[in-house]
Coordinates of C-alpha atoms in Angstrom, one line a residue:
M1 CA -0.1 0.4 0.2
E2 CA 1.4 3.6 -0.5
R3 CA 2.2 5.2 2.4
I4 CA 1.3 9.5 2.5
G5 CA 2.7 10.2 5.8
L6 CA 4.2 8.1 8.3
A7 CA 5.4 4.8 7.6
P8 CA 3.2 1.7 8.6
G9 CA 4.9 0.1 12.0
T10 CA 6.0 4.5 13.1
S11 CA 5.2 4.2 16.0
I12 CA 3.3 8.0 17.6
G13 CA 1.8 8.6 21.3
G14 CA 1.5 5.0 22.1
Y15 CA -0.1 3.8 18.8
T16 CA 1.8 2.3 16.3
V17 CA 0.9 3.3 12.3
V18 CA -0.3 0.4 10.2
A19 CA -2.2 2.8 7.6
P20 CA -2.9 5.8 5.9
L21 CA -7.1 6.3 5.6
G22 CA -6.4 10.5 4.6
S23 CA -4.9 13.8 4.3
G24 CA -5.9 17.5 4.2
G25 CA -5.3 20.9 4.8
M26 CA -5.3 20.1 8.5
G27 CA -3.4 16.7 9.4
T28 CA -3.6 13.6 7.9
V29 CA -5.2 10.1 9.5
Y30 CA -4.3 7.0 9.7
R31 CA -5.4 3.2 10.8
V32 CA -3.1 2.6 14.1
V33 CA -3.4 0.4 16.3
D34 CA -2.8 0.5 20.4
D35 CA -0.8 -1.3 22.6
G36 CA -4.1 -3.3 22.9
G37 CA -4.3 -4.4 19.5
G38 CA -7.9 -2.2 19.7
V39 CA -8.0 -0.4 15.8
A40 CA -8.1 3.5 15.9
A41 CA -8.0 6.4 13.5
L42 CA -5.7 9.2 15.0
K43 CA -5.0 12.1 13.6
L44 CA -1.8 13.7 13.1
L45 CA -2.2 17.7 13.1
H46 CA -0.2 20.1 12.4
P47 CA 2.9 21.3 13.9
E48 CA 1.2 25.0 15.2
V49 CA -1.3 22.8 17.2
G50 CA 1.1 21.6 19.6
A51 CA 2.9 24.0 20.2
D52 CA 0.5 26.8 21.2
P53 CA -0.6 27.2 24.6
V54 CA -4.0 28.7 24.0
A55 CA -4.7 25.7 20.8
R56 CA -3.5 22.6 23.4
A57 CA -5.3 24.2 26.5
R58 CA -8.6 24.4 23.7
L59 CA -7.9 20.5 22.3
V60 CA -7.5 19.3 26.4
R61 CA -10.5 21.0 26.8
E62 CA -13.2 19.5 24.1
V63 CA -11.7 15.8 23.6
A64 CA -12.8 16.1 27.9
A65 CA -15.8 17.7 26.5
L66 CA -16.4 15.1 23.6
Q67 CA -14.8 11.6 25.5
R68 CA -17.9 12.5 27.6
L69 CA -20.3 12.1 24.4
R70 CA -21.8 8.8 23.3
H71 CA -24.0 8.6 20.1
P72 CA -25.0 5.9 17.4
A73 CA -24.1 8.2 14.8
V74 CA -21.0 10.6 16.2
A75 CA -17.7 9.0 15.7
R76 CA -16.3 8.0 19.9
V77 CA -13.3 10.6 20.7
L78 CA -11.0 7.5 22.8
D79 CA -7.5 9.9 22.9
A80 CA -5.1 13.1 22.5
E81 CA -1.9 13.9 22.6
A82 CA -1.6 18.3 22.5
D83 CA 1.9 18.2 25.0
S84 CA 4.0 18.4 21.9
T85 CA 4.5 19.6 18.2
E86 CA 3.0 16.1 17.4
A87 CA -0.6 16.8 18.6
F88 CA -2.5 14.4 17.3
L89 CA -6.3 13.2 18.0
V90 CA -7.6 9.9 18.3
T91 CA -11.2 8.3 17.2
E92 CA -12.9 4.9 17.0
L93 CA -12.4 3.5 13.5
V94 CA -15.8 4.3 11.3
A95 CA -16.3 0.8 9.3
G96 CA -17.5 2.0 5.9
E97 CA -17.0 4.5 4.1
S98 CA -17.4 8.6 2.8
L99 CA -21.2 9.8 1.9
D100 CA -18.8 11.2 -0.7
Q101 CA -17.4 8.0 -2.2
T102 CA -20.8 6.7 -2.0
I103 CA -22.2 9.6 -3.6
R104 CA -20.5 9.8 -6.8
R105 CA -20.2 6.2 -7.0
D106 CA -23.6 5.7 -7.0
G107 CA -25.6 8.9 -8.2
P108 CA -27.4 11.4 -5.4
L109 CA -29.8 10.1 -2.4
D110 CA -33.4 9.5 -3.4
A111 CA -36.0 11.2 -1.4
T112 CA -36.2 8.4 1.6
A113 CA -32.5 8.0 1.8
L114 CA -32.1 11.8 2.7
V115 CA -34.4 12.5 4.4
E116 CA -32.8 9.4 6.7
L117 CA -29.3 11.1 6.4
A118 CA -31.0 14.5 7.3
G119 CA -32.3 13.0 10.4
R120 CA -29.5 11.4 11.6
L121 CA -26.9 14.2 11.1
R122 CA -29.0 16.6 12.9
D123 CA -29.4 14.7 15.7
A124 CA -25.2 14.0 16.0
L125 CA -24.9 17.6 15.7
E126 CA -27.2 18.3 17.9
A127 CA -25.5 16.0 20.4
V128 CA -22.4 17.7 19.7
H129 CA -23.4 20.7 20.5
A130 CA -24.9 19.8 23.9
A131 CA -21.4 18.8 24.3
D132 CA -20.9 22.8 23.7
V133 CA -18.6 22.0 21.0
V134 CA -18.8 22.9 17.2
H135 CA -17.6 20.7 14.6
R136 CA -16.6 23.2 11.7
D137 CA -15.8 20.9 9.2
L138 CA -19.1 19.7 8.0
K139 CA -18.7 17.4 4.7
P140 CA -19.5 14.7 2.9
S141 CA -16.2 13.6 3.6
N142 CA -16.5 13.6 6.8
V143 CA -20.4 11.8 7.6
M144 CA -19.0 7.6 6.9
V145 CA -22.0 6.1 5.9
T146 CA -22.4 2.5 7.9
A147 CA -24.9 -0.4 7.5
D148 CA -26.2 1.3 10.5
G149 CA -26.2 4.7 8.6
P150 CA -24.5 7.8 8.9
V151 CA -22.0 8.7 11.3
L152 CA -20.1 12.4 12.0
I153 CA -16.5 11.8 12.5
D154 CA -12.9 14.0 12.5
F155 CA -13.3 16.9 15.3
G156 CA -10.0 18.1 13.4
L157 CA -10.9 21.6 13.8
A158 CA -13.6 21.0 16.8
M159 CA -13.8 23.6 19.4
A160 CA -15.4 24.6 22.1
R161 CA -17.9 27.4 21.7
D162 CA -15.9 30.4 23.8
D163 CA -12.4 29.2 22.5
A164 CA -10.4 31.6 19.7
P165 CA -10.4 30.6 16.3
L166 CA -7.3 28.4 15.3
T167 CA -6.0 29.9 13.4
A168 CA -4.4 33.4 12.8
T169 CA -6.4 36.6 12.7
S170 CA -7.4 37.2 9.2
M171 CA -7.2 33.0 8.2
V172 CA -10.0 31.2 8.2
A173 CA -9.3 27.3 8.0
G174 CA -12.4 24.8 6.4
S175 CA -13.0 23.3 3.0
P176 CA -14.4 25.6 -0.1
G177 CA -17.9 24.5 -0.8
Y178 CA -18.2 23.7 2.8
L179 CA -17.4 26.4 4.9
A180 CA -20.1 29.0 6.3
P181 CA -20.1 32.9 4.6
E182 CA -20.0 34.0 8.6
L183 CA -16.4 32.4 8.8
I184 CA -15.7 33.6 5.3
E185 CA -16.3 36.7 6.4
G186 CA -14.2 36.4 9.9
G187 CA -17.2 35.8 11.2
E188 CA -16.8 34.2 15.3
P189 CA -18.3 29.8 14.4
T190 CA -20.7 29.3 16.2
S191 CA -23.4 26.3 16.2
S192 CA -25.0 28.3 13.3
V193 CA -22.2 27.0 11.3
D194 CA -22.7 24.1 11.9
W195 CA -26.5 24.1 11.1
W196 CA -25.2 25.3 7.7
G197 CA -22.6 22.9 6.9
W198 CA -25.6 20.4 7.4
A199 CA -27.3 21.9 4.9
A200 CA -25.1 22.2 1.7
V201 CA -24.0 18.4 3.2
L202 CA -27.9 17.9 2.1
A203 CA -27.4 19.6 -1.1
F204 CA -24.9 17.7 -2.4
A205 CA -26.2 14.4 -1.1
A206 CA -29.4 15.3 -3.2
T207 CA -27.6 16.9 -6.5
A208 CA -24.0 14.8 -6.4
R209 CA -22.5 17.5 -7.1
P210 CA -20.4 20.1 -4.9
P211 CA -23.2 22.8 -3.6
Y212 CA -21.8 26.0 -4.4
G213 CA -20.1 24.7 -8.3
T214 CA -16.3 23.9 -9.3
G215 CA -13.3 26.5 -10.0
T216 CA -10.8 28.6 -8.3
L217 CA -11.3 29.6 -4.5
G218 CA -12.6 33.0 -5.4
V219 CA -15.1 31.9 -7.4
V220 CA -17.0 29.5 -4.7
L221 CA -16.5 31.7 -1.9
S222 CA -18.3 34.2 -4.3
R223 CA -21.3 31.8 -5.1
T224 CA -21.6 31.1 -1.6
S225 CA -20.8 34.5 -0.1
A226 CA -23.9 35.7 -2.1
G227 CA -26.0 32.4 -1.2
E228 CA -26.2 30.9 -5.1
P229 CA -26.4 26.7 -4.3
D230 CA -26.9 24.7 -7.0
L231 CA -29.5 23.3 -6.6
E232 CA -30.9 22.3 -10.3
G233 CA -33.3 19.1 -11.0
L234 CA -34.7 19.3 -7.6
P235 CA -38.3 19.5 -6.4
E236 CA -39.2 22.4 -6.0
R237 CA -40.0 22.4 -2.1
T238 CA -37.0 20.9 -1.8
A239 CA -34.7 23.2 -3.7
A240 CA -36.7 25.2 -1.7
M241 CA -35.9 24.3 1.8
L242 CA -32.4 23.7 1.4
R243 CA -32.0 27.6 -0.1
R244 CA -33.0 28.8 3.0
A245 CA -31.0 26.6 4.4
L246 CA -28.2 28.3 2.8
A247 CA -28.9 31.7 3.1
P248 CA -25.8 33.3 3.6
D249 CA -27.0 35.5 6.6
P250 CA -28.5 32.8 9.9
A251 CA -31.4 34.8 10.8
Y252 CA -32.4 33.9 7.4
R253 CA -32.1 29.8 7.5
P254 CA -35.0 27.6 9.1
P255 CA -34.3 25.6 12.3
A256 CA -33.2 22.3 11.3
D257 CA -36.7 20.2 12.3
E258 CA -38.2 22.4 9.6
V259 CA -36.1 21.9 7.2
V260 CA -36.1 17.6 8.1
A261 CA -39.6 18.5 8.1
A262 CA -39.8 19.5 4.8
L263 CA -38.0 16.4 3.3
E264 CA -40.3 14.0 5.4
A265 CA -43.1 16.0 3.2
E266 CA -41.5 15.7 0.3
A267 CA -40.5 11.9 0.0
A268 CA -44.4 10.6 1.2
G269 CA -45.9 13.1 -1.5
E270 CA -47.5 14.9 1.1
P271 CA -48.2 18.4 1.5
Y272 CA -45.4 20.4 4.6
D273 CA -47.9 22.7 6.8
G274 CA -44.7 23.8 8.9
E275 CA -44.3 28.0 8.8
Q276 CA -43.0 29.0 6.3
R277 CA -41.2 32.8 7.2
D278 CA -40.6 35.4 4.3
D279 CA -37.1 35.4 2.9
D280 CA -37.2 39.4 4.4
H281 CA -38.6 39.2 7.9
D282 CA -36.9 37.6 10.9
D283 CA -38.9 36.0 13.3
E284 CA -40.4 39.1 14.7
G285 CA -41.7 40.0 11.6
Q286 CA -38.6 42.7 10.9
H287 CA -37.6 43.4 7.9
L288 CA -33.9 43.0 7.5
D289 CA -30.9 45.1 6.2
V290 CA -28.9 42.2 4.3
D291 CA -30.4 41.1 1.3
P292 CA -30.0 37.3 1.4
A293 CA -29.7 36.8 -2.6
V294 CA -27.6 39.0 -2.2
G295 CA -25.9 37.5 0.8
L296 CA -22.9 38.9 2.9
G297 CA -20.1 41.4 1.7
A298 CA -20.5 41.1 -1.8
D299 CA -18.2 43.0 -2.7
R300 CA -15.4 41.6 -0.6
D301 CA -12.4 41.0 -2.1
I302 CA -11.8 37.4 -2.6
P303 CA -8.8 35.4 -3.5
R304 CA -10.1 34.5 -7.2
D305 CA -7.3 32.9 -8.7
V306 CA -6.8 30.0 -6.5
A307 CA -7.3 26.5 -7.6
T308 CA -9.8 24.6 -5.1
H309 CA -9.5 21.4 -4.7
D310 CA -13.4 20.5 -3.3
G311 CA -13.7 18.5 0.1
R312 CA -10.8 19.5 1.4
T313 CA -10.0 21.5 3.9
V314 CA -7.8 24.7 3.3
V315 CA -6.1 27.6 5.2
F316 CA -7.4 30.6 3.5
S317 CA -7.3 34.6 4.0
T318 CA -10.3 36.1 4.5
G319 CA -8.7 39.1 3.1
A320 CA -5.8 38.4 0.5
E321 CA -4.2 35.5 -2.2
A322 CA -3.2 32.8 -0.6
E323 CA -2.6 28.8 -1.8
P324 CA -4.0 26.0 0.0
G325 CA -1.1 23.7 -1.3
S326 CA -1.2 19.8 -1.8
G327 CA -2.3 18.9 1.7
Y328 CA 0.1 16.3 2.0
E329 CA 2.7 17.1 5.0
R330 CA 6.0 15.7 5.0
P331 CA 7.1 13.2 7.3
P332 CA 9.1 13.8 10.0
A333 CA 12.4 11.2 10.5
L334 CA 12.2 9.9 14.2
P335 CA 15.9 10.0 15.8
R336 CA 16.4 5.5 16.5
W337 CA 19.4 7.3 18.9
G338 CA 18.9 3.6 21.0
T339 CA 19.8 1.6 17.8
L340 CA 21.9 3.4 16.1
L341 CA 23.8 2.9 19.2
A342 CA 23.5 -0.5 19.5
A343 CA 24.5 -0.6 15.7
A344 CA 27.8 1.5 17.0
L345 CA 28.8 -1.0 19.8
L346 CA 28.2 -3.9 17.1
V347 CA 30.5 -2.0 15.1
G348 CA 33.0 -1.0 17.0
A349 CA 33.3 -5.0 18.5
A350 CA 33.4 -6.8 14.7
G351 CA 36.1 -3.9 13.7
A352 CA 38.6 -5.7 16.1
Q353 CA 38.1 -9.0 14.8
V354 CA 36.9 -8.2 11.2
P355 CA 38.0 -4.5 10.8
L356 CA 38.7 -4.6 7.1
V357 CA 35.3 -6.6 6.2
T358 CA 33.7 -4.3 8.8
L359 CA 34.8 -1.2 7.2
M360 CA 33.2 -2.4 3.5
V361 CA 29.9 -3.4 5.1
V362 CA 30.1 0.4 7.1
L363 CA 30.4 1.9 3.7
A364 CA 28.1 -0.2 1.8
G365 CA 25.9 0.6 4.9
L366 CA 26.2 4.6 4.8
V367 CA 25.7 4.7 0.7
V368 CA 22.4 2.2 0.8
V369 CA 21.0 4.8 3.6
R370 CA 22.0 7.7 1.5
T371 CA 20.8 6.5 -1.5
V372 CA 17.2 5.8 0.3
G373 CA 17.4 8.9 1.9
S374 CA 17.7 11.4 -1.0
D375 CA 14.9 9.3 -3.0
V376 CA 12.7 9.5 -0.3
E377 CA 12.7 12.8 0.4
A378 CA 13.0 13.6 -3.1
M379 CA 9.2 11.9 -3.3
H380 CA 8.4 13.4 -0.2
E381 CA 8.9 16.9 -2.6
R382 CA 7.4 16.2 -5.6
R383 CA 4.2 15.4 -2.7
V384 CA 4.2 17.7 -0.8
R385 CA 4.3 20.2 -4.3
R386 CA 1.7 18.1 -6.3
G387 CA 0.6 15.7 -3.8
V388 CA 0.4 12.5 -3.6
R389 CA -0.3 10.0 -7.0
R390 CA -0.5 6.3 -7.7
A391 CA 2.8 7.3 -9.3
D392 CA 5.2 7.9 -6.9
V393 CA 6.5 4.5 -5.7
P394 CA 7.4 3.4 -9.0
V395 CA 9.0 6.9 -9.8
A396 CA 11.0 6.3 -6.9
V397 CA 12.4 2.9 -7.3
L398 CA 13.0 3.9 -11.2
A399 CA 14.5 7.3 -10.0
V400 CA 17.0 4.3 -7.0
P401 CA 20.3 4.0 -10.1
W402 CA 20.4 8.1 -9.9
H403 CA 19.8 8.8 -6.1
L404 CA 22.3 6.0 -6.0
L405 CA 25.2 7.9 -8.0
R406 CA 23.6 10.9 -5.8
G407 CA 24.9 8.7 -2.6
V408 CA 28.4 7.7 -3.5
A409 CA 28.9 11.1 -4.9
G410 CA 27.6 12.8 -1.6
L411 CA 29.3 10.5 0.6
F412 CA 33.0 11.1 -0.5
P413 CA 33.6 14.5 1.2
A414 CA 33.1 12.2 4.6
V415 CA 34.4 9.5 3.6
F416 CA 38.2 11.2 2.7
I417 CA 37.6 12.4 5.9
A418 CA 37.3 10.2 8.2
A419 CA 40.5 7.9 5.8
A420 CA 42.5 11.2 6.8
V421 CA 41.5 11.3 10.4
T422 CA 41.4 7.7 11.4
A423 CA 44.8 7.2 9.3
V424 CA 46.3 10.1 11.5
V425 CA 45.0 8.8 15.2
G426 CA 46.5 5.1 13.6
V427 CA 50.3 6.8 12.9
V428 CA 50.3 8.3 16.3
V429 CA 48.9 4.7 18.4
W430 CA 51.4 2.8 15.9
W431 CA 54.1 5.3 16.5
T432 CA 53.5 5.3 20.8
A433 CA 53.6 1.1 20.4
G434 CA 57.1 1.3 18.8
S435 CA 57.8 4.3 20.9
S436 CA 57.5 1.2 24.1
V437 CA 54.8 4.2 25.6
W438 CA 52.5 0.9 25.6
H439 CA 52.9 -2.3 24.4
L440 CA 51.2 -5.2 21.5
D441 CA 50.9 -8.3 22.3
A442 CA 53.0 -9.1 19.3
E443 CA 56.6 -9.5 19.3
P444 CA 58.9 -7.8 16.6
G445 CA 57.9 -10.2 13.2
E446 CA 55.0 -11.5 14.8
E447 CA 51.9 -11.2 13.0
L448 CA 49.4 -8.5 14.7
T449 CA 46.8 -10.1 16.6
G450 CA 45.5 -10.8 20.6
T451 CA 43.4 -8.5 22.4
V452 CA 45.2 -5.7 22.9
V453 CA 45.5 -4.7 19.0
G454 CA 41.5 -6.0 18.9
V455 CA 40.7 -3.4 21.3
V456 CA 42.7 -1.2 18.8
L457 CA 41.1 -1.7 15.5
G458 CA 37.6 -1.6 17.0
A459 CA 38.6 2.0 18.6
L460 CA 40.5 3.1 14.9
V461 CA 36.9 1.1 12.9
L462 CA 34.4 3.1 15.5
L463 CA 36.6 6.7 14.3
F464 CA 35.9 6.7 11.1
T465 CA 32.1 5.3 11.1
V466 CA 31.2 8.3 13.5
V467 CA 33.6 10.7 11.0
S468 CA 32.1 9.3 8.2
W469 CA 28.0 10.2 10.0
F470 CA 29.0 13.2 11.2
G471 CA 31.2 14.4 8.9
P472 CA 30.5 17.0 5.7
L473 CA 26.8 16.2 4.2
G474 CA 26.2 14.0 7.1
R475 CA 22.2 15.4 7.5
L476 CA 21.6 13.4 4.4
T477 CA 23.0 9.8 5.3
R478 CA 21.5 10.5 8.9
V479 CA 17.7 11.6 7.5
G480 CA 18.2 8.2 5.3
A481 CA 20.0 5.7 7.7
R482 CA 16.2 6.8 9.6
R483 CA 14.0 6.2 6.6
T484 CA 15.4 2.8 6.5
L485 CA 15.3 1.8 9.7
A486 CA 11.6 3.6 9.5
G487 CA 11.7 0.9 6.4
V488 CA 13.0 -2.6 7.9
A489 CA 12.4 -2.2 12.0
P490 CA 8.9 0.0 11.9
G491 CA 8.0 0.9 15.3
R492 CA 8.5 -0.1 19.2
V493 CA 8.5 -4.1 18.4
G494 CA 11.3 -3.6 15.5
A495 CA 13.3 -1.1 16.8
T496 CA 13.5 -3.8 19.7
T497 CA 14.4 -6.2 17.8
A498 CA 16.8 -4.4 16.0
V499 CA 18.6 -3.7 19.1
V500 CA 18.5 -6.7 20.3
I501 CA 20.2 -8.6 17.0
C502 CA 22.9 -5.6 17.6
L503 CA 23.8 -6.6 21.0
A504 CA 23.8 -10.2 20.4
G505 CA 26.3 -9.3 17.4
A506 CA 28.8 -7.9 19.5
A507 CA 28.7 -9.2 22.6
A508 CA 30.0 -12.5 20.2
F509 CA 32.2 -10.8 18.8
V510 CA 33.6 -9.1 22.5
V511 CA 33.9 -12.7 23.8
R512 CA 36.3 -13.4 21.2
V513 CA 38.0 -10.8 21.6
V514 CA 38.4 -11.0 25.2
S515 CA 38.9 -14.8 25.0
G516 CA 42.2 -13.8 22.5
Q517 CA 41.2 -15.5 19.2
P518 CA 43.3 -14.4 16.1
I519 CA 42.1 -11.1 14.3
T520 CA 40.7 -12.5 10.8
W521 CA 42.7 -9.9 8.0
W522 CA 40.8 -10.9 4.9
P523 CA 40.8 -9.9 2.6
A524 CA 43.8 -8.4 2.3
P525 CA 47.2 -10.7 4.0
P526 CA 47.7 -10.4 7.9
P527 CA 50.2 -7.3 9.1
V528 CA 53.5 -8.5 11.1
L529 CA 55.5 -5.9 13.4
P530 CA 58.3 -4.6 12.2
S531 CA 61.8 -6.1 13.1

């Protein structure tokens, strides 16, 4: 399976990534398993959430409220982490497919199915609002179609009613075409934005078309603010009620129960006797200054040349142009210090017994991890620019020879310096031994071997490895090692296994050194201590 972000097997906050589920402007969602084997959905949020103490406190309050919420049409919030830049939210994994997928495959819902969707989502939103939380990102991809009915998911943009917005002043996070007009205008999010999003989802389900069409970000936002939903082809009564529910000014929108009642009457073929309000008056019969046909801020300067991706959450300015980006987040190359330290012990111990073979293995390993690092980072760079594509992995595989050449060339400066440093230290060691500062376990004219010689050789091999690791242009080598370890030894189990194997190998070589086993100089002939 193609990876999006964190590689399968990566451990985060006590959860192990199994597979990606999707990526958006506010984060990436993964199928994960906990320490007990339970399956869940983890949304890794943008780093600014963990870096902002206000956002962290808000996330903690939200989770406390949502964890108490029990409703069959709302995915349960199970856990959250807000104490680091790797902030995430964990919810139950809902079995099914998104409403977006269902509608695009099967076409619009009939009147009866539309009523069921409207009623169940209404009940879900009422439960969420009763917990004093506003979802803020209601859209078809955040509604799962299950055997038991629709379920509301993804609280990555949710916020308590009295909290400040997550994004900076004049910035808005949401999905164009499903973002309420009052949020486009920079207003405070209230439960009304969820009810407007609810109506937009119903419009999509009834027509199988984005409620405000497609095109540039500016065009979609302008249609939204002007109150121009695409309801063509719907029965007159359904279209009229949804148009009212999608009015730019919240004061013109009917209660959710009234919308559901009208849809039920349409599905049953019965006349609807519910209250019909004149679109030019509020509940008190007073004339309103805002014409719903014109909408809010019709003359506002909206960015118009930015392409919009229907259903994708983006962050954009309410007064200036902003690129939504691909929505892809480069996964962090997580450090694996435990594994690397265990590997260093193995290199030193092996170098004491088979120094030349160990050097060849170290050089080959450095080339491999640097090649992997170059190739994988290039793939992530393409995904950041263009988003995830099916051809990403095949292209990365075909590019291996090129990145191998880059790896060898880029490794040369560090290896050259490491060889020079090791040679200088080796000459100093040889001179001190010849000057009787200390003694080797060998007589003049005899083969170099023994415990003391082995320890010196192991130290020199380890010195070469460390200087190559931290030498010039060494960052890509280190990143490549992290990427490689994440692939071949993923998660806690993989890391533990790798450490155990390295330590066991190091122990075996140490036993040979301590017991005085002869050093193997292959493929070179054994050196002899000069007379």
